């Protein structure tokens, strides 16, 4: 295994508290949107019908960009 001499990792202690909170919220919203998209695709395959007339990209943007 190679040893890493340089790292771009950002530690929570080195960043502003508000930035850490915003990044945590953003990652939660992203994960929920990703789960929604995957669940929608699975349901469409399973039921063999289109649940939405628009593309999944547009639907996710509408649902999670409120």
mmCIF file of C-alpha atoms in Angstrom:
data_model
loop_
_atom_site.group_PDB
_atom_site.id
_atom_site.type_symbol
_atom_site.label_atom_id
_atom_site.label_comp_id
_atom_site.label_asym_id
_atom_site.label_seq_id
_atom_site.Cartn_x
_atom_site.Cartn_y
_atom_site.Cartn_z
ATOM 1 C CA UNK A 1 0.000 0.000 0.000
ATOM 2 C CA UNK A 2 1.299 3.452 -0.893
ATOM 3 C CA UNK A 3 1.771 6.038 1.813
ATOM 4 C CA UNK A 4 0.087 9.415 1.303
ATOM 5 C CA UNK A 5 2.495 12.274 1.908
ATOM 6 C CA UNK A 6 -0.004 15.009 1.054
ATOM 7 C CA UNK A 7 -3.693 15.105 1.853
ATOM 8 C CA UNK A 8 -6.503 17.414 0.811
ATOM 9 C CA UNK A 9 -8.716 16.290 3.658
ATOM 10 C CA UNK A 10 -10.491 19.102 5.465
ATOM 11 C CA UNK A 11 -10.895 18.611 9.200
ATOM 12 C CA UNK A 12 -14.046 19.875 10.924
ATOM 13 C CA UNK A 13 -11.946 21.590 13.586
ATOM 14 C CA UNK A 14 -10.240 23.740 10.927
ATOM 15 C CA UNK A 15 -13.479 25.016 9.350
ATOM 16 C CA UNK A 16 -16.052 27.514 10.591
ATOM 17 C CA UNK A 17 -18.934 25.946 12.561
ATOM 18 C CA UNK A 18 -21.551 27.429 10.220
ATOM 19 C CA UNK A 19 -19.782 25.965 7.194
ATOM 20 C CA UNK A 20 -19.723 22.523 8.813
ATOM 21 C CA UNK A 21 -23.435 22.748 9.611
ATOM 22 C CA UNK A 22 -24.238 23.871 6.068
ATOM 23 C CA UNK A 23 -22.190 21.044 4.577
ATOM 24 C CA UNK A 24 -23.948 18.516 6.828
ATOM 25 C CA UNK A 25 -27.369 19.811 5.795
ATOM 26 C CA UNK A 26 -26.386 19.813 2.142
ATOM 27 C CA UNK A 27 -25.155 16.223 2.292
ATOM 28 C CA UNK A 28 -28.403 15.112 3.976
ATOM 29 C CA UNK A 29 -30.512 16.798 1.282
ATOM 30 C CA UNK A 30 -28.337 15.274 -1.443
ATOM 31 C CA UNK A 31 -28.659 11.791 0.047
ATOM 32 C CA UNK A 32 -32.451 12.134 0.342
ATOM 33 C CA UNK A 33 -32.710 13.281 -3.275
ATOM 34 C CA UNK A 34 -30.473 10.428 -4.403
ATOM 35 C CA UNK A 35 -32.599 7.901 -2.509
ATOM 36 C CA UNK A 36 -35.778 9.386 -4.007
ATOM 37 C CA UNK A 37 -34.371 9.126 -7.536
ATOM 38 C CA UNK A 38 -33.222 5.535 -7.050
ATOM 39 C CA UNK A 39 -36.522 4.540 -5.447
ATOM 40 C CA UNK A 40 -38.464 6.127 -8.313
ATOM 41 C CA UNK A 41 -36.389 4.290 -10.912
ATOM 42 C CA UNK A 42 -36.881 0.974 -9.109
ATOM 43 C CA UNK A 43 -40.639 1.513 -8.878
ATOM 44 C CA UNK A 44 -40.863 2.373 -12.571
ATOM 45 C CA UNK A 45 -38.982 -0.809 -13.494
ATOM 46 C CA UNK A 46 -40.984 -2.951 -11.096
ATOM 47 C CA UNK A 47 -44.404 -1.623 -12.106
ATOM 48 C CA UNK A 48 -43.443 -1.232 -15.779
ATOM 49 C CA UNK A 49 -44.982 2.227 -16.044
ATOM 50 C CA UNK A 50 -43.811 5.820 -16.041
ATOM 51 C CA UNK A 51 -44.664 7.573 -12.770
ATOM 52 C CA UNK A 52 -43.856 11.034 -14.118
ATOM 53 C CA UNK A 53 -44.196 12.583 -17.557
ATOM 54 C CA UNK A 54 -40.925 14.503 -17.148
ATOM 55 C CA UNK A 55 -37.442 13.103 -16.814
ATOM 56 C CA UNK A 56 -36.236 11.921 -13.413
ATOM 57 C CA UNK A 57 -33.722 14.784 -13.341
ATOM 58 C CA UNK A 58 -36.477 17.415 -13.616
ATOM 59 C CA UNK A 59 -38.674 15.616 -11.087
ATOM 60 C CA UNK A 60 -35.894 15.464 -8.494
ATOM 61 C CA UNK A 61 -35.141 19.150 -9.021
ATOM 62 C CA UNK A 62 -38.817 20.053 -8.528
ATOM 63 C CA UNK A 63 -39.305 17.872 -5.453
ATOM 64 C CA UNK A 64 -36.059 18.765 -3.650
ATOM 65 C CA UNK A 65 -35.623 22.399 -4.706
ATOM 66 C CA UNK A 66 -38.347 23.895 -2.543
#
